PDB file of C-alpha atoms in Angstrom:
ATOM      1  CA  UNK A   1      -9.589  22.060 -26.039  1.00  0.00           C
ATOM      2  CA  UNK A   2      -6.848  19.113 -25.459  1.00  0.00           C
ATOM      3  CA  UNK A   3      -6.822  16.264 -23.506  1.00  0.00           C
ATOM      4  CA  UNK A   4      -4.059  14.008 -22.241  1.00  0.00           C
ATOM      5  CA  UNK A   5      -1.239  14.736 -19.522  1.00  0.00           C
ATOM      6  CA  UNK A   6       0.081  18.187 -19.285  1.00  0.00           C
ATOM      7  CA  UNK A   7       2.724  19.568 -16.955  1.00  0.00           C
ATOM      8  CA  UNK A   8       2.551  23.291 -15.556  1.00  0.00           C
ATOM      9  CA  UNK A   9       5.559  25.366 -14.478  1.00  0.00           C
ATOM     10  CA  UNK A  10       4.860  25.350 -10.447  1.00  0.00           C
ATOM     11  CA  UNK A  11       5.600  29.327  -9.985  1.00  0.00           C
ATOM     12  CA  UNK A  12       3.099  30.590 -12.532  1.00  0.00           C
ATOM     13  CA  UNK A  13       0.764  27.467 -14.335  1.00  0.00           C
ATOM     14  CA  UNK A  14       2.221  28.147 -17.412  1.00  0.00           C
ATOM     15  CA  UNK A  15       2.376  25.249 -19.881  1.00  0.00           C
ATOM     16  CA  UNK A  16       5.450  23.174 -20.645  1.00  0.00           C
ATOM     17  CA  UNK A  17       4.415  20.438 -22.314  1.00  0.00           C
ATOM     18  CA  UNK A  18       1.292  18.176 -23.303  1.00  0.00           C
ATOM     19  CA  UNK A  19       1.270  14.498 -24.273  1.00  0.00           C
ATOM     20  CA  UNK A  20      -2.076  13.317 -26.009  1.00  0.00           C
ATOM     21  CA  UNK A  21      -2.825  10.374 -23.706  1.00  0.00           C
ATOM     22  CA  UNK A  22      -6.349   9.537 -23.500  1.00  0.00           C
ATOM     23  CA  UNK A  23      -8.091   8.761 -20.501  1.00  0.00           C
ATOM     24  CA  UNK A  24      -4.893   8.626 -18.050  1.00  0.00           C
ATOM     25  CA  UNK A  25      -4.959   8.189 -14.107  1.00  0.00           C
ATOM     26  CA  UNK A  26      -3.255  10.412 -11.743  1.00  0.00           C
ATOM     27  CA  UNK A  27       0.333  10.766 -12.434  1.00  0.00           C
ATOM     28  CA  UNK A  28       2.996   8.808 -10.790  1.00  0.00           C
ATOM     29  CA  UNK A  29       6.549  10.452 -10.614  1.00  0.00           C
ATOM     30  CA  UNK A  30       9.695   8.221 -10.547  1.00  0.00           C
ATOM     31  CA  UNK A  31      12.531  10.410 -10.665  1.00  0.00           C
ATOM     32  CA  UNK A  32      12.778  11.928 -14.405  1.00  0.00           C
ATOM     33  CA  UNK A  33       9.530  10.101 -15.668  1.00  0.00           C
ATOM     34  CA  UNK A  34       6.361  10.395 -14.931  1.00  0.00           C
ATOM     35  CA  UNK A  35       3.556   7.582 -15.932  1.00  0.00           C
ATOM     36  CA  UNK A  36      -0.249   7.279 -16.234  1.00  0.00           C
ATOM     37  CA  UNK A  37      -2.074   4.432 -17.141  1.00  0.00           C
ATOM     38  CA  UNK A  38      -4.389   5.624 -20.120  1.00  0.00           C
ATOM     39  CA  UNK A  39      -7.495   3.845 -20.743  1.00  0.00           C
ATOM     40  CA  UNK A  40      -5.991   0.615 -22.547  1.00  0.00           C
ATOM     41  CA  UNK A  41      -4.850  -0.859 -19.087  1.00  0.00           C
ATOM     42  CA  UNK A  42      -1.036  -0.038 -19.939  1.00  0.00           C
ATOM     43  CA  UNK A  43       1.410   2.067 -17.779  1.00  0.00           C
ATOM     44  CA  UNK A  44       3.026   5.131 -20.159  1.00  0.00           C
ATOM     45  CA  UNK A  45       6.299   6.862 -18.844  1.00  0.00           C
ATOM     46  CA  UNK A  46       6.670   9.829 -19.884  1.00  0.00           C
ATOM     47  CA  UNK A  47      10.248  11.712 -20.004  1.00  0.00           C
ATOM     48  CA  UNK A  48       9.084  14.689 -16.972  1.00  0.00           C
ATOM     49  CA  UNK A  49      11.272  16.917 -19.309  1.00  0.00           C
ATOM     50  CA  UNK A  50       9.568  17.287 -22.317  1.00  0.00           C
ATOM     51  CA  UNK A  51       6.699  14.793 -22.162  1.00  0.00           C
ATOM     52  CA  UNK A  52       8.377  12.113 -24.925  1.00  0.00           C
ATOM     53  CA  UNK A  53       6.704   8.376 -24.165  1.00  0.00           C
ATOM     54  CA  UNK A  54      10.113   6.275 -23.142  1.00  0.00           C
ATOM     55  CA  UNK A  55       7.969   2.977 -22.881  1.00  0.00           C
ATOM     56  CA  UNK A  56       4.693   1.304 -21.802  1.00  0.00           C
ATOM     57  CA  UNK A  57       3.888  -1.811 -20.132  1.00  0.00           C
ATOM     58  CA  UNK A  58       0.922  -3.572 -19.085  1.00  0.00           C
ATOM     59  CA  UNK A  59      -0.441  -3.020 -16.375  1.00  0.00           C
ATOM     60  CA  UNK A  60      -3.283  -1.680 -14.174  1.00  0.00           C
ATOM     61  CA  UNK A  61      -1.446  -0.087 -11.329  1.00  0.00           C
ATOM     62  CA  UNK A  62       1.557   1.517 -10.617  1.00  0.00           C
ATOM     63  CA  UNK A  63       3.552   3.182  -7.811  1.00  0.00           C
ATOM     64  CA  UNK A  64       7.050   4.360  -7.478  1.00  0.00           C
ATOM     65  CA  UNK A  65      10.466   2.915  -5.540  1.00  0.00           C
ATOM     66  CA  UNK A  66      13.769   3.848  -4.500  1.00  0.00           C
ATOM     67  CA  UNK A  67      16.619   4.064  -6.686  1.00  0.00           C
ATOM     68  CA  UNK A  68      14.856   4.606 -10.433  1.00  0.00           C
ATOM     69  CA  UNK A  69      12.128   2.017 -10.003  1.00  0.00           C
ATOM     70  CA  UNK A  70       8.387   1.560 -10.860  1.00  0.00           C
ATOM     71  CA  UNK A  71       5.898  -1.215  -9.453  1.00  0.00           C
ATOM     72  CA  UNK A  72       3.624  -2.496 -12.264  1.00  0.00           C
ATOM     73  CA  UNK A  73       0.711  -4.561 -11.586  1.00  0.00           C
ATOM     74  CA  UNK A  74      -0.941  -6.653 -14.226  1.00  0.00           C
ATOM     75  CA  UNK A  75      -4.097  -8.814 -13.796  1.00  0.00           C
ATOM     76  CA  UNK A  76      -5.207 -11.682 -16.267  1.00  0.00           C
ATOM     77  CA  UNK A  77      -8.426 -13.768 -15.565  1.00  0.00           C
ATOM     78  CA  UNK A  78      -6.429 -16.027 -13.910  1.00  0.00           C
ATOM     79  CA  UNK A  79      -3.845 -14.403 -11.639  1.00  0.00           C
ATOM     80  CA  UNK A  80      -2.100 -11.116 -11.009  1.00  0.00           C
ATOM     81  CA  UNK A  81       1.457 -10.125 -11.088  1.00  0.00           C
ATOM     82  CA  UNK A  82       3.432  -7.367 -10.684  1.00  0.00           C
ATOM     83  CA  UNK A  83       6.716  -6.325 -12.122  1.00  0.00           C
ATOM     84  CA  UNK A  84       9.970  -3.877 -10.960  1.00  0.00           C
ATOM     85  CA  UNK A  85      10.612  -1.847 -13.634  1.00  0.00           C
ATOM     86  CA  UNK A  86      13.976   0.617 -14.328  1.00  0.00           C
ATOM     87  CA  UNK A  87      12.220   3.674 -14.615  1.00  0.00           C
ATOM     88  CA  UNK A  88      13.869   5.134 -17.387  1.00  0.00           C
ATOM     89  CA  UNK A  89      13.677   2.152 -19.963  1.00  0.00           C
ATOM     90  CA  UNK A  90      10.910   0.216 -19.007  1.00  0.00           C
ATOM     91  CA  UNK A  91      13.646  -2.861 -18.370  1.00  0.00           C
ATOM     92  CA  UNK A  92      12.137  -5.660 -16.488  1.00  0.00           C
ATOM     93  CA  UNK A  93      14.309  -6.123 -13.068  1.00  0.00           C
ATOM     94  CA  UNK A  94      12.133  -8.539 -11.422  1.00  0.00           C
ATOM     95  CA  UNK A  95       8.849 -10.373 -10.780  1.00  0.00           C
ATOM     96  CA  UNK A  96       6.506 -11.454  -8.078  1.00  0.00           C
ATOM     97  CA  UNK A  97       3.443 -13.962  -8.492  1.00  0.00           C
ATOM     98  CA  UNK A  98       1.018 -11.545  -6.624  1.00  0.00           C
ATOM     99  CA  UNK A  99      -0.261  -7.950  -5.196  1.00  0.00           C
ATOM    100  CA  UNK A 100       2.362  -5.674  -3.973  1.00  0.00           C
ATOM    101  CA  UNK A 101       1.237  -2.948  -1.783  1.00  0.00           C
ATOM    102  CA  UNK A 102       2.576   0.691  -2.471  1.00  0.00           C
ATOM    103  CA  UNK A 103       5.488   2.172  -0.428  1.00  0.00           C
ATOM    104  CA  UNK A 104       8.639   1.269   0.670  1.00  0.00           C
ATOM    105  CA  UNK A 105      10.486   1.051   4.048  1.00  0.00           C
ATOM    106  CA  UNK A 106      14.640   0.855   4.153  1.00  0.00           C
ATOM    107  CA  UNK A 107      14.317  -0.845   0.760  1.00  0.00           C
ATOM    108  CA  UNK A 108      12.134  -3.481   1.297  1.00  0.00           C
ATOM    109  CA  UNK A 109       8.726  -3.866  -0.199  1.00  0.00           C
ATOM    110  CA  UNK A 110       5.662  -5.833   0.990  1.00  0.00           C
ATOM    111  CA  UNK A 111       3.405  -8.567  -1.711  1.00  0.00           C
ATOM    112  CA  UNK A 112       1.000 -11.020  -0.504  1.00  0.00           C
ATOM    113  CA  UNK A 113       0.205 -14.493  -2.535  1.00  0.00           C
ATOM    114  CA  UNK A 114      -3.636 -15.585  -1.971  1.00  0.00           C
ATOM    115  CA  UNK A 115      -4.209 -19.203  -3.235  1.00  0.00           C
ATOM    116  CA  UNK A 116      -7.806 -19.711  -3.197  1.00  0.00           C
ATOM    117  CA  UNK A 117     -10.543 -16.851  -3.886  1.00  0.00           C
ATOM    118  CA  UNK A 118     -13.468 -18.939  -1.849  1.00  0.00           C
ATOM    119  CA  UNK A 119     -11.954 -20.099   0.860  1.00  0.00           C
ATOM    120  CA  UNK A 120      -8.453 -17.732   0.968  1.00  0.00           C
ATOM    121  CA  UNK A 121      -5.208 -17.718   2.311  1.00  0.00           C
ATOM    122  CA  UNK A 122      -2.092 -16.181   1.802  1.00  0.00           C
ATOM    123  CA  UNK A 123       1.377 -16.023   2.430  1.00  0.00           C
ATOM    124  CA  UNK A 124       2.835 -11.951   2.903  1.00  0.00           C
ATOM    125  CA  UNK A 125       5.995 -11.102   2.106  1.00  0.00           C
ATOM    126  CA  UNK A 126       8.718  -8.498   2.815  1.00  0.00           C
ATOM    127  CA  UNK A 127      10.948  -8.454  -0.797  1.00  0.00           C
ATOM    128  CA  UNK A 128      13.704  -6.767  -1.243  1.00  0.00           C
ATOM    129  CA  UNK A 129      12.714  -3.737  -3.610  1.00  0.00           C
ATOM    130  CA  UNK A 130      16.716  -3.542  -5.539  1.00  0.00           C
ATOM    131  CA  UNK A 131      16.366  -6.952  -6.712  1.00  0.00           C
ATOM    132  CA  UNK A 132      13.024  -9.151  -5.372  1.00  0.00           C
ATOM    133  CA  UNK A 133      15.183 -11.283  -3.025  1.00  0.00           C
ATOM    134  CA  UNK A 134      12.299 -12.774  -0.527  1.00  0.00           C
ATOM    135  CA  UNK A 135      13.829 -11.533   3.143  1.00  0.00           C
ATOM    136  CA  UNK A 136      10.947 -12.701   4.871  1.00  0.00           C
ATOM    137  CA  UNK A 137       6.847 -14.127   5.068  1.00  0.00           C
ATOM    138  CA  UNK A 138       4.188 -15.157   7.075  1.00  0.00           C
ATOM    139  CA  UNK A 139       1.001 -17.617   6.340  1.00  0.00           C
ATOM    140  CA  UNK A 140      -2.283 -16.507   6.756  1.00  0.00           C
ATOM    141  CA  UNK A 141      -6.054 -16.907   6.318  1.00  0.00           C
ATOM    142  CA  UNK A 142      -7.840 -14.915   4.837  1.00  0.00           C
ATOM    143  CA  UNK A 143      -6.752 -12.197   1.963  1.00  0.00           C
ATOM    144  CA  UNK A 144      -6.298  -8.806   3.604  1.00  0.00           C
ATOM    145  CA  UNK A 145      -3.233  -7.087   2.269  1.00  0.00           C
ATOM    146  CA  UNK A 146      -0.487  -5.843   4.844  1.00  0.00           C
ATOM    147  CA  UNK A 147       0.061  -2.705   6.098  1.00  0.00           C
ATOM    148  CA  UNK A 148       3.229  -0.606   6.847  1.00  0.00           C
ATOM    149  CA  UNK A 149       3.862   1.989   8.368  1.00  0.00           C
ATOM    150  CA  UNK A 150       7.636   3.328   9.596  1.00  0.00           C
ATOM    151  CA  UNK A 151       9.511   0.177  10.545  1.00  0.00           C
ATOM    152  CA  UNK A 152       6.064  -1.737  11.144  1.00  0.00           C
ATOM    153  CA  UNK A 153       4.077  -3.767   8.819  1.00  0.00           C
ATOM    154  CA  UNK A 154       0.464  -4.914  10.781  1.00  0.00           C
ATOM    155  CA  UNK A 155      -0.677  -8.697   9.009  1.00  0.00           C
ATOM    156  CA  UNK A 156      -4.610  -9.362   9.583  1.00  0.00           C
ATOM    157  CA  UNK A 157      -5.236 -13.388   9.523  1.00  0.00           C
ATOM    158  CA  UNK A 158      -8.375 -14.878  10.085  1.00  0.00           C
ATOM    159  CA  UNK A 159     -11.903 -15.741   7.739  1.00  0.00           C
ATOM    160  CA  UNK A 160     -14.622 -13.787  10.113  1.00  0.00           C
ATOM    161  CA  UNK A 161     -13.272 -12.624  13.389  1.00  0.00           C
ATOM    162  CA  UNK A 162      -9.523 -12.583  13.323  1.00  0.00           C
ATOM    163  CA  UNK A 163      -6.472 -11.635  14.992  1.00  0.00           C
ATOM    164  CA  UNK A 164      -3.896  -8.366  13.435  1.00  0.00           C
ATOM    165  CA  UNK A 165      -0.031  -9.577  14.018  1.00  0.00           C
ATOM    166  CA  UNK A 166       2.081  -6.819  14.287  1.00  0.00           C
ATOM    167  CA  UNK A 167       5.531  -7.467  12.900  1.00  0.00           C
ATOM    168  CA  UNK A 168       9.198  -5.891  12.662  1.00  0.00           C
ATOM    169  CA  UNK A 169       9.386  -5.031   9.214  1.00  0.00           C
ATOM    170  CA  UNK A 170      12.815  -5.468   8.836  1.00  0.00           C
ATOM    171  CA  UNK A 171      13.275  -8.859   9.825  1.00  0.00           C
ATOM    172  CA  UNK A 172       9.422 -10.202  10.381  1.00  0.00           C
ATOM    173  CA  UNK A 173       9.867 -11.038  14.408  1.00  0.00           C
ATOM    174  CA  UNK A 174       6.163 -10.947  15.633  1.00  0.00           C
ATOM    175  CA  UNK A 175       5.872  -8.038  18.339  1.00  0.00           C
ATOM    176  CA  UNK A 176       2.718  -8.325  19.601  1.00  0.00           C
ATOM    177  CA  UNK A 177      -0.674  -8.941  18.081  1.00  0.00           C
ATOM    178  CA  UNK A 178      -4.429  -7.497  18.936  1.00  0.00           C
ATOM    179  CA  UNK A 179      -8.132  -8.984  17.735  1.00  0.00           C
ATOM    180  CA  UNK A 180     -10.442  -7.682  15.771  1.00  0.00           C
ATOM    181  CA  UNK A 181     -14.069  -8.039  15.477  1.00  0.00           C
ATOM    182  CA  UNK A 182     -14.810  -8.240  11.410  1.00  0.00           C
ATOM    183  CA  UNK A 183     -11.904  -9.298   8.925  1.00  0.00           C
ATOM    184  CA  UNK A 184     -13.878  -8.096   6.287  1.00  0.00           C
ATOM    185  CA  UNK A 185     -13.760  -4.317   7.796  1.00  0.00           C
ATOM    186  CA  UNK A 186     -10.259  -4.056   8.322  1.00  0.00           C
ATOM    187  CA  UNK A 187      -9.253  -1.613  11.019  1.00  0.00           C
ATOM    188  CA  UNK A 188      -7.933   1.590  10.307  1.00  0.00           C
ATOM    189  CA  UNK A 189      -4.268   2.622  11.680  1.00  0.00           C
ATOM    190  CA  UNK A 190      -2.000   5.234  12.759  1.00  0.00           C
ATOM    191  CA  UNK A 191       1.389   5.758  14.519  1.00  0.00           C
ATOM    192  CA  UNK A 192       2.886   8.727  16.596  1.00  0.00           C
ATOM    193  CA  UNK A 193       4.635   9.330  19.511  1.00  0.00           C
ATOM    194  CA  UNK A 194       5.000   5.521  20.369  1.00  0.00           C
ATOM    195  CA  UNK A 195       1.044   4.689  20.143  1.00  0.00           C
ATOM    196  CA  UNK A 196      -0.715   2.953  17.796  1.00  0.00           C
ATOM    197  CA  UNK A 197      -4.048   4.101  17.589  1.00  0.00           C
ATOM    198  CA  UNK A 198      -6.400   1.088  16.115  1.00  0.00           C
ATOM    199  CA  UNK A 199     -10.421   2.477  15.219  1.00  0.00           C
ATOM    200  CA  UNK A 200     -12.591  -0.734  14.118  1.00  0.00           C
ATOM    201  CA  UNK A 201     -16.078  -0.031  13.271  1.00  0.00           C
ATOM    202  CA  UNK A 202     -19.152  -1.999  15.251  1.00  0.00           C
ATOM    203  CA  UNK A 203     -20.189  -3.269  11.719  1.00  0.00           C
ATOM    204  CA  UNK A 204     -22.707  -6.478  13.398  1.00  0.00           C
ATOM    205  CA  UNK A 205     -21.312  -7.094  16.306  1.00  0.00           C
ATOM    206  CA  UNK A 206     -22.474  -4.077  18.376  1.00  0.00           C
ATOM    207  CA  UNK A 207     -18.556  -3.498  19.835  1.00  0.00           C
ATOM    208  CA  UNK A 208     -16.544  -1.237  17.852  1.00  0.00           C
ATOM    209  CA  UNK A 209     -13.706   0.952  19.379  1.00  0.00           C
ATOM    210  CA  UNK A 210     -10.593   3.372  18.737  1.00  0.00           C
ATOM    211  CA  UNK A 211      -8.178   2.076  21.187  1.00  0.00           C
ATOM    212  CA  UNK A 212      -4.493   3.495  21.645  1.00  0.00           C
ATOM    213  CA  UNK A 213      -2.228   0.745  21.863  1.00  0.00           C
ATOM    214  CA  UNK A 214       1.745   1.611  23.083  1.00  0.00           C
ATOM    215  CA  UNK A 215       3.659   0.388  19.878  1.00  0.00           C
ATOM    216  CA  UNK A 216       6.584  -1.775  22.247  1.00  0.00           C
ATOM    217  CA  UNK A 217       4.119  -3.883  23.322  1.00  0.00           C
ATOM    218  CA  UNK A 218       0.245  -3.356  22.487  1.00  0.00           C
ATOM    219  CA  UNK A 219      -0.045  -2.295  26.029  1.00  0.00           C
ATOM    220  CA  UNK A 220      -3.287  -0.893  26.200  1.00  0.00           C
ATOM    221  CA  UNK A 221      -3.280   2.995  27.110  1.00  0.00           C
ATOM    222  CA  UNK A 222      -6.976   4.024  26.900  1.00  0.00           C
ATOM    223  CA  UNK A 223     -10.107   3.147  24.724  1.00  0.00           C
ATOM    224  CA  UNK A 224     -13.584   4.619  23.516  1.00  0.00           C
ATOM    225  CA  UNK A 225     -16.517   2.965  22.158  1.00  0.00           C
ATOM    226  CA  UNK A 226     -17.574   4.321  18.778  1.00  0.00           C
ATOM    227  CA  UNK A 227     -21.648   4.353  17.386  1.00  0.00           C
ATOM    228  CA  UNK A 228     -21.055   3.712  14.155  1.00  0.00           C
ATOM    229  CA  UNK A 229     -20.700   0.879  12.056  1.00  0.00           C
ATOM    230  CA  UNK A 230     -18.716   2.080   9.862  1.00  0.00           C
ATOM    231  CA  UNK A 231     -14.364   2.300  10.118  1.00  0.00           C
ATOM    232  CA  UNK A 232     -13.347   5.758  11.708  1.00  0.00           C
ATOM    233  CA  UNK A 233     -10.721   7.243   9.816  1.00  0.00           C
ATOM    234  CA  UNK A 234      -7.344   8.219  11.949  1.00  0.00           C
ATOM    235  CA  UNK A 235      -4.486  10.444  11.405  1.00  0.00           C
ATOM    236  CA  UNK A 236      -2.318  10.869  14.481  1.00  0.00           C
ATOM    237  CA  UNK A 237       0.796  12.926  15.435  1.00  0.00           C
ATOM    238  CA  UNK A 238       2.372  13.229  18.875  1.00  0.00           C
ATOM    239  CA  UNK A 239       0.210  15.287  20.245  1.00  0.00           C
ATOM    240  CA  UNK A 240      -3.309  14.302  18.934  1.00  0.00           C
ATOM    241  CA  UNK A 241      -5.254  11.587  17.067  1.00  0.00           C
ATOM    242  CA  UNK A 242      -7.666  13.102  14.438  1.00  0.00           C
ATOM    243  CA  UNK A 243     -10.749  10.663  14.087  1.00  0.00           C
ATOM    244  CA  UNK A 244     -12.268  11.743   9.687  1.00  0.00           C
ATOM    245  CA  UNK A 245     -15.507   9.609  10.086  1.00  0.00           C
ATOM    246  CA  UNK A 246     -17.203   8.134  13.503  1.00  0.00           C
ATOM    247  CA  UNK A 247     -19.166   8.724  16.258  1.00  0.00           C
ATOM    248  CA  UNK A 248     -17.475   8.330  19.315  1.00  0.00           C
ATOM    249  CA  UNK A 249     -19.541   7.948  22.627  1.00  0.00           C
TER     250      UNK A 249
END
């Protein structure tokens, strides 16, 4: 019996290699290298040919980005960071003095900077993945990361009840903007077919709702209450919005 990271011919599970990792994450892919972070808290990448270690870094967290890079994220007891990488070296391109959230949209990538962990705010920013160039950002309260999705990125401000800006993400122009109930239980999104549908959970306030929102504008299109406290969980496509966990009345 081995452990570690093992790669599998797709057409018939046969073996192809195994690296004696221990204790490694779900494998990220970055064109020809693949990392894990093992159970020391430091990012391997591993040569998706053969399975050779190329480098490691440390880190907590990683995700993958256009044109042969890696996000690392590293956390100290005082602050966390997080690092471009060249995938196939391990070369530091850039850095960023906070949380960067996975994915990229037409080369840019999203961070957020909180300053204070009692009383928090932030500033969110849209960084240019290639080189960490700052394009754009936004001050807010409170510590919610942003979210993208397509050409959107949706900013939640606010310490209990609060207010989610949605911006361009190319440029940052605010669109239009919708409340919410509880900061704390950040909404759950999806996009298709021009709607945004938003589902916030009643958590104590008794007045949860999935609402479909036309993406020019926020233009309400229709609403339901939902019975639950808890976040319902949305996927969407043109034709349908798929609601994973709520009661809807």
């Amino acid at each position: 019996c081995h452990t570690g990271v093992f790669a599998l011919r797709a057409d018939n599970g046969r073996q192809l290699w195994h690296t004696p990792i221990p204790g490694a994450s779900t494998p990220t892919v970055a064109g020809d290298v693949v990392c894990v972070i093992p159970s020391y808290d430091s990012v391997a990448a591993l040569r998706t040919r053969d399975g050779t270690k190329l480098w490691d870094f440390p880190g907590s967290f990683v995700s993958p980005g256009p044109g042969g890079i890696v996000f690392v994220e590293s956390d100290s007891a005082s602050n966390t960071s997080a690092f471009a990488l060249r995938a196939g070296n391990g070369r530091k391109i850039w850095g960023f003095p906070g949380s960067l959230v996975p994915g990229t949209f037409a080369g840019i990538i999203f961070g957020i900077v909180t300053s204070d962990a009692e009383n928090p705010s932030s500033v969110v920013y849209a960084l240019r993945a290639s080189d960490g160039e700052r394009l754009w950002h936004i001050s807010v309260e409170g510590s919610q990361e942003p979210v993208p999705i397509n050409g959107t990125v949706f900013v939640t401000s606010g310490s209990e009840t609060g207010v989610v800006y949605v911006l361009r993400a190319r440029d940052g122009a605010k669109l239009w903007q919708f409340p919410i109930s509880d900061v704390e239980d950040m909404p759950s999104l999806a996009v298709a077919g021009g709607v945004v549908y938003v589902g916030q959970g009643s958590g104590t306030s008794g007045d949860g709702r999935l609402e479909a929102l036309r993406a020019s504008d926020g233009t309400r299109i229709w609403s339901s209450p939902t019975l639950d406290s808890g976040t319902p969980l949305l996927a969407a496509t043109s034709s349908a919005v798929y609601v994973g966990d709520g009661i809807l009345d």
